[in-house]
XYZ file of C-alpha atoms in Angstrom:
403
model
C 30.810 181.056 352.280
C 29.588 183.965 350.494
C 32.278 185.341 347.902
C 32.655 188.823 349.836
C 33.008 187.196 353.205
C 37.081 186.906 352.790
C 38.749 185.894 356.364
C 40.850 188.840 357.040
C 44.100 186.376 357.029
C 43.417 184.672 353.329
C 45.731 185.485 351.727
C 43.943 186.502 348.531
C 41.841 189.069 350.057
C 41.200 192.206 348.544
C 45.105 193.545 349.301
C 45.563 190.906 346.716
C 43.577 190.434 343.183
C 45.430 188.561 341.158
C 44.134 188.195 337.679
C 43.413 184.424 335.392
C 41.284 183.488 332.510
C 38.563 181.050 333.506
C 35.663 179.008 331.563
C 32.484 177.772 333.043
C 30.892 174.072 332.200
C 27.802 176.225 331.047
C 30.639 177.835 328.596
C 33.406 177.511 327.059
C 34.066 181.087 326.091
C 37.251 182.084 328.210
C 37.222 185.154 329.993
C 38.996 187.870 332.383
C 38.798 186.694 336.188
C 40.331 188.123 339.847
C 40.902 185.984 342.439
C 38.658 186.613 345.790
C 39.461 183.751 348.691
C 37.857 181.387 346.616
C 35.774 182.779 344.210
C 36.722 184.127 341.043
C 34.978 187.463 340.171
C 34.094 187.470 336.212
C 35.616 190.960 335.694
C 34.740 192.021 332.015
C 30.940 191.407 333.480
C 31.056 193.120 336.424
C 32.798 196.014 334.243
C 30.013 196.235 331.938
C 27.465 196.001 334.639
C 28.904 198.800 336.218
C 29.188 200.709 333.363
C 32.964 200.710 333.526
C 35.142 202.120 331.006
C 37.662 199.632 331.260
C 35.170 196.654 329.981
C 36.518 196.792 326.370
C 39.705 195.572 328.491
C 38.294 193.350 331.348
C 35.815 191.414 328.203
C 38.576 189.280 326.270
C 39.424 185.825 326.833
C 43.329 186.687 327.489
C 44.987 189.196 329.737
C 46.448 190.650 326.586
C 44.679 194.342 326.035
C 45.058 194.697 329.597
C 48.524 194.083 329.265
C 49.207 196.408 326.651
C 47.152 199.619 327.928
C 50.293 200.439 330.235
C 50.914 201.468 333.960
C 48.494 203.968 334.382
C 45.434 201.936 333.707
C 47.514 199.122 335.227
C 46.436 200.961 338.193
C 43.459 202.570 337.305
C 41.722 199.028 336.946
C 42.931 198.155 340.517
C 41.948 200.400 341.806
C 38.234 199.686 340.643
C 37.990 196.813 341.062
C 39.529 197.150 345.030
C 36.183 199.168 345.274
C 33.917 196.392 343.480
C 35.094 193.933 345.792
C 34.902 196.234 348.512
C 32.067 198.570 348.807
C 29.267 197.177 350.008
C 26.835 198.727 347.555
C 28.320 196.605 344.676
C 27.430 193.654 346.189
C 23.921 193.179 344.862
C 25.236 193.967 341.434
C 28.518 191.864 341.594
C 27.485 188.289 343.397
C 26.099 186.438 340.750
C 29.144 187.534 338.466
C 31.084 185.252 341.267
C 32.145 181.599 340.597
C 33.906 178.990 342.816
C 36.978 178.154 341.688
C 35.821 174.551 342.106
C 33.696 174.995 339.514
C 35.710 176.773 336.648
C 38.379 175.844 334.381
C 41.826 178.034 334.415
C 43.465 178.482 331.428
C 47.572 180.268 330.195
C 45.795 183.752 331.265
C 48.153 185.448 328.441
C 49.740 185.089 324.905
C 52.996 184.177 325.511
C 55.038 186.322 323.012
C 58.477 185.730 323.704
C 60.101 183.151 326.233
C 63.331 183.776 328.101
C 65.183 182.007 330.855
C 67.888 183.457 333.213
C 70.316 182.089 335.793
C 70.334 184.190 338.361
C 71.003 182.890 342.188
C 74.308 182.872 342.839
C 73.893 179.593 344.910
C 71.869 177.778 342.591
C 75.280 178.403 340.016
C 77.496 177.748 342.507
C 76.164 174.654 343.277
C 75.888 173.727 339.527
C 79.773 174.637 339.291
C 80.501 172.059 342.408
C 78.705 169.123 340.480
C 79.276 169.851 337.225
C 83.110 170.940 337.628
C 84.487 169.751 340.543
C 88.207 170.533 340.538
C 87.570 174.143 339.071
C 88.907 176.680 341.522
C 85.707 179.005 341.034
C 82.515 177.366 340.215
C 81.080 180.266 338.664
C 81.978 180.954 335.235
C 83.975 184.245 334.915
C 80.710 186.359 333.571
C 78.483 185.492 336.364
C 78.960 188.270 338.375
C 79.002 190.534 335.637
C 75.992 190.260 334.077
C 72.752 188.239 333.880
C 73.582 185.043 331.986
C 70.381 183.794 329.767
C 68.946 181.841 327.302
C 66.208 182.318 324.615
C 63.705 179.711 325.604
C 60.552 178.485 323.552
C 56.970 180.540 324.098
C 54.462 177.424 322.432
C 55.574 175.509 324.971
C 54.477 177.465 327.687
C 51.334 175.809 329.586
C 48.895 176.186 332.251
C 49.585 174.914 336.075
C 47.557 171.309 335.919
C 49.026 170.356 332.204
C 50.565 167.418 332.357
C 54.202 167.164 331.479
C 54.930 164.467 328.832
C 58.394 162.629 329.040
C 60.815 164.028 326.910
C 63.406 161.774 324.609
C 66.244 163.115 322.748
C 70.179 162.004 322.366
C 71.974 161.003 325.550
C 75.554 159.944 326.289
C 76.996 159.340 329.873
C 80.724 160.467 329.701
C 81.536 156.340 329.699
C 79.199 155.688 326.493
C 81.039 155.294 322.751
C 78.496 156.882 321.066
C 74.910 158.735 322.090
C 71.665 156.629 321.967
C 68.058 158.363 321.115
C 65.455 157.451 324.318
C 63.194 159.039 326.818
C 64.886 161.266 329.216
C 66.425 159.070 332.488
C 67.207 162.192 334.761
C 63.863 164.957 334.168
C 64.195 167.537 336.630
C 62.598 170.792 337.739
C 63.330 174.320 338.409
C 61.927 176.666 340.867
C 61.811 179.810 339.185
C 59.379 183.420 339.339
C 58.177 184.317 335.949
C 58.066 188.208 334.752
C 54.842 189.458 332.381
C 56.039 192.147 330.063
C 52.981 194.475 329.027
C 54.143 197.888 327.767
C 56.509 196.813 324.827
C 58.864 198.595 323.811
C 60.410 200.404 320.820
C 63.683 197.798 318.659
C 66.768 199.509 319.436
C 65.940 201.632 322.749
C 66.932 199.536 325.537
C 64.788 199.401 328.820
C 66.801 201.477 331.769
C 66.679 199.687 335.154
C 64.020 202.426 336.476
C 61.708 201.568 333.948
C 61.293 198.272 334.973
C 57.552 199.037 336.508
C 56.198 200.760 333.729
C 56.983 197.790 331.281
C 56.713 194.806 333.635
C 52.552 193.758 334.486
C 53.381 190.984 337.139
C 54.632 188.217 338.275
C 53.694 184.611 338.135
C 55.300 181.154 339.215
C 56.777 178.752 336.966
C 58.464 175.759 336.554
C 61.270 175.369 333.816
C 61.079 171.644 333.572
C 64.228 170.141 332.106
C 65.833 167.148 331.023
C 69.185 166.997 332.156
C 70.699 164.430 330.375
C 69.578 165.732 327.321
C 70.865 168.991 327.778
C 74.495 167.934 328.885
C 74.971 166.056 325.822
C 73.561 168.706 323.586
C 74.458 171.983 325.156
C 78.191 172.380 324.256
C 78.576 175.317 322.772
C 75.274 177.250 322.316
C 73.514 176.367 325.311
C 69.859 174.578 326.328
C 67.518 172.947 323.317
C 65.796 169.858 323.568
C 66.850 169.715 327.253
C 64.121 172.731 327.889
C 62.021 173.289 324.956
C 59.587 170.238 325.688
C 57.345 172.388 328.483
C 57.742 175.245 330.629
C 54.875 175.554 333.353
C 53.198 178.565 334.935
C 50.710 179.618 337.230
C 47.308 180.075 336.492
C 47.488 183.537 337.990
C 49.427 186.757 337.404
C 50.300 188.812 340.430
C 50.406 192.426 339.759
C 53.620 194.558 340.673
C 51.341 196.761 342.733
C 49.990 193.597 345.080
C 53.579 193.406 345.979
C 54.715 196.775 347.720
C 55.409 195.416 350.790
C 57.739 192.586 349.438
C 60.145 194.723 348.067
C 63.507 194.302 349.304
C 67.266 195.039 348.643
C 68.820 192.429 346.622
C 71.906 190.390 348.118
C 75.704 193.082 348.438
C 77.117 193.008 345.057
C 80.809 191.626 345.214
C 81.689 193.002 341.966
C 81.266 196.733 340.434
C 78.479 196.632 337.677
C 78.886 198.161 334.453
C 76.285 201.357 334.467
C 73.569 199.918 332.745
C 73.183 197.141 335.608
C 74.168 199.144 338.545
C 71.112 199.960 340.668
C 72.995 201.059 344.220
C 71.021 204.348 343.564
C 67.502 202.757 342.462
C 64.960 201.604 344.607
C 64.846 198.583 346.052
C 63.870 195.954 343.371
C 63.998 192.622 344.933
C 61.087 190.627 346.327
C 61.090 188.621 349.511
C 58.800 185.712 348.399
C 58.696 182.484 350.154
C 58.358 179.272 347.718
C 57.928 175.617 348.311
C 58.117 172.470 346.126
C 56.251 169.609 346.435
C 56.868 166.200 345.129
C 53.902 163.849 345.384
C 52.560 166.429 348.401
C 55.639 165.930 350.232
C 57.170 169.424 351.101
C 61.347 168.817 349.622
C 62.527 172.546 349.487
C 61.563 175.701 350.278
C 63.695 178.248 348.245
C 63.945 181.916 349.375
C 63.586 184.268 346.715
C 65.483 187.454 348.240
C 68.478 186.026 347.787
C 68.783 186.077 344.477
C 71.714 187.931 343.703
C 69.999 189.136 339.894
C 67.046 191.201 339.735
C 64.152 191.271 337.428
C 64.780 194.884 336.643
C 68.819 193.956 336.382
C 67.229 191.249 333.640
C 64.917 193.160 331.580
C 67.390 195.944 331.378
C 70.532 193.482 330.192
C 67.610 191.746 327.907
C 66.814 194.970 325.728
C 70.562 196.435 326.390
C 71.928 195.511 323.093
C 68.428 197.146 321.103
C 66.272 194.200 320.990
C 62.617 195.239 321.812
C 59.977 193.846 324.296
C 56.746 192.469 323.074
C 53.566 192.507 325.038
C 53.189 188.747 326.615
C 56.862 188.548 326.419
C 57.721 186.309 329.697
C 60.824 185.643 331.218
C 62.113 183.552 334.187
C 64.456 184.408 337.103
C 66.328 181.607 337.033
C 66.572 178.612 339.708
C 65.442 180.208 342.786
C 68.198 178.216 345.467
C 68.819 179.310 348.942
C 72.288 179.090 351.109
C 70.740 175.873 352.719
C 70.182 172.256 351.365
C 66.381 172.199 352.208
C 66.027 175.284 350.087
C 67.799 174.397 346.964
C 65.289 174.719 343.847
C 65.910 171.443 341.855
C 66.550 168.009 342.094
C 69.988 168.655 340.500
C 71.007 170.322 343.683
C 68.688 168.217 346.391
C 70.158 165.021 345.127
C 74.136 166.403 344.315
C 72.699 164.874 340.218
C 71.620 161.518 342.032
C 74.088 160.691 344.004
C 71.914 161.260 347.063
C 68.529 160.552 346.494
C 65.324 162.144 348.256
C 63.574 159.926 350.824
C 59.538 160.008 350.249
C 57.078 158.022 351.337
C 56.671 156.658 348.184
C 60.159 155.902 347.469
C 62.880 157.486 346.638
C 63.787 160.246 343.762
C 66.815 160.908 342.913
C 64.957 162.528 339.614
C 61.285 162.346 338.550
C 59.392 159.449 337.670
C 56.262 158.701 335.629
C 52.628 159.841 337.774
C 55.098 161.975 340.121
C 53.096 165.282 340.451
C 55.142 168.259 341.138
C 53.652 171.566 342.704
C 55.385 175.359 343.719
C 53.393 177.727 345.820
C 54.527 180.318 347.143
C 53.574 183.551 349.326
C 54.892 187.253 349.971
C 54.377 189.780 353.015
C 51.799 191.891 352.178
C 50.122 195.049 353.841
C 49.481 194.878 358.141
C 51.361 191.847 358.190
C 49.119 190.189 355.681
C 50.740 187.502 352.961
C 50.052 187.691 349.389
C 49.443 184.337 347.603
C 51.070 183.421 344.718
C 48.609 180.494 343.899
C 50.742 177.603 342.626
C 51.738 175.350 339.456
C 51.793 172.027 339.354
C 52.560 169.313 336.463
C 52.173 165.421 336.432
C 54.839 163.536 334.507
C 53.133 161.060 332.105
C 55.533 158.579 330.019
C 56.159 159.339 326.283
């Protein structure tokens, strides 16, 4: 099918665009791309062939000047190439500037400056309390509901959805064991989670306010906080996740723009607590996102996690981020959290799914009560779009491989 000729119900049409870095097997020189059905339009090309003054932005091999030139051209560059894709006198100009996706290789479409992880659905941590603290009267930990609780995570080990995920090993000890031993991780897990991508950075010691949340934040992308859990509950008494998370963290090839997602934005879950000013948005616009994800273990559907009801918003998280002064860097990337529904087929790792192991998935391959060696894990996800459209998130996916 011809690259323009979009079915009206794909959901990446032109009401979408999302943007990736691509290389051809003619070349290896990365460059700009947008997602049409697909195709993948080179865009610093078609930029320069139609004498476009954003092409010293659209011809890099990284997202990263785009990133950085702020909201307005944000917009001003979608709103160009909307019309490449879309007039039909660009055509004859713009086809041969289209590639199959088939055919290309997708790279990490930005450099990742800073990494942070949050914890943000309230059942994902209630669950977590139930396993991990049974007799406690509250499972949430007495900050939860006060602010966004997070963790500075690890940027170089940020990779590209199709990367496969080696094994980790680090220090274990089951609560019966006399002393730790060293091996490769027995219980490797994943997490569901949405992944923010910080452009417009911003100046050390001036926090971010909640309603400036859009002109700093570029888009959104999936991801998948892989992590070790045995690892991490022997090391993470008192400062929190290391080893347990540091090995890989794994994101979509594509970033979703803010603007792509309009018609996803929702009000985020009643807040059961009052918020100290900086967090409290009851007078801001809406700022969560109704996005449908799914996980897949070895193409077998296990959860499908609902992303409105997270009780934490991005804008709630880059404004507690930058509260106490520290800055935001353009590439700077940080993740929602577990995304975990109220039900068990939507729970967002195999922490919850399995209650740690104790009841183990049935697949058609066997059961998991955590991941094995060759298991191949994938998200997708999707969002309502304009006219009852969807927006596709694309998807990441990782293969364990044994260390």
């Amino acid at each position: 099918m011809p690259p323009f000729e979009v079915p009206e119900d794909d959901p990446f049409g032109p009401h979408n665009l999302p943007y990736g870095v691509f290389s051809t097997s003619e070349s290896t020189e990365r460059r700009v791309g947008v997602r049409l059905g697909d195709h993948i339009l080179d865009a610093g090309a078609a930029a320069l062939s139609l004498g476009s003054p954003y092409a010293s932005l659209l011809a890099r091999p990284t997202l990263n000047p785009l990133l950085a030139a702020g909201r307005t051209t944000w917009s001003d560059v979608r709103r160009a190439l909307t019309a490449w894709v879309t007039v039909p006198a660009h055509r004859e100009a713009l086809e041969p500037l289209f590639h199959p996706l088939s055919s290309v290789a997708l790279h990490l479409p930005f450099e990742v400056a800073d990494y942070v992880d949050f914890y943000a659905s309230e059942n994902h941590a209630q669950n977590a309390g139930r396993i991990f603290r049974p007799d406690a009267a509250e499972p949430l930990t007495p900050n939860w509901k006060h602010l966004p609780i997070g963790y500075h995570g690890r940027a170089g080990t940020v990779v590209v959805s199709g990367t496969d995920v080696v094994r980790p090993s680090g220090q274990r000890k089951a609560p019966s064991d006399p002393a730790p031993v060293f091996g490769p991780s027995a219980r490797l897990d994943i997490e569901a989670e949405v992944g923010f991508v910080v452009g417009t950075p911003s100046q050390q010691g001036r926090p971010v306010a909640l309603g400036d949340f859009r002109d700093h934040v570029f888009g959104l992308t999936l991801l998948n906080d892989w992590s070790a859990r045995d690892i991490q509950a022997w090391e993470y008494v008192p400062l929190g996740p290391f080893l347990g998370k540091s090995f890989a963290t794994s994101v979509s090839a594509w970033i979703t723009p803010l603007e792509a997602l309009e018609d996803a934005r929702v009000a985020p879950p009643k807040r059961t607590h009052p918020l100290l000013p900086y967090l409290d948005d009851s007078a801001e616009e809406p700022a969560g996102y109704d996005l449908r994800m799914s996980i897949a273990i070895n193409g077998e559907v296990v959860s499908e996690p609902p992303f409105s009801t997270m009780y934490w918003t991005a804008a709630q998280q880059l404004a507690h981020m930058t509260v106490n002064g520290a800055s935001l860097r353009t590439g700077d990337l940080y993740g929602s959290g577990t995304v975990s529904g109220a039900e068990p087929g939507q729970r967002g790792s195999l922490l919850e799914l399995t209650w740690n192991g104790r009841d183990p998935l049935e697949l058609p391959n066997g059961k998991r009560a955590y991941l094995e060696d060759d298991d191949v894990v994938t998200l997708s996800a999707w969002a309502p779009g304009p006219g009852g459209s969807r927006v596709g998130l694309g998807e990441v996916s990782g293969r364990i491989v044994a260390g």
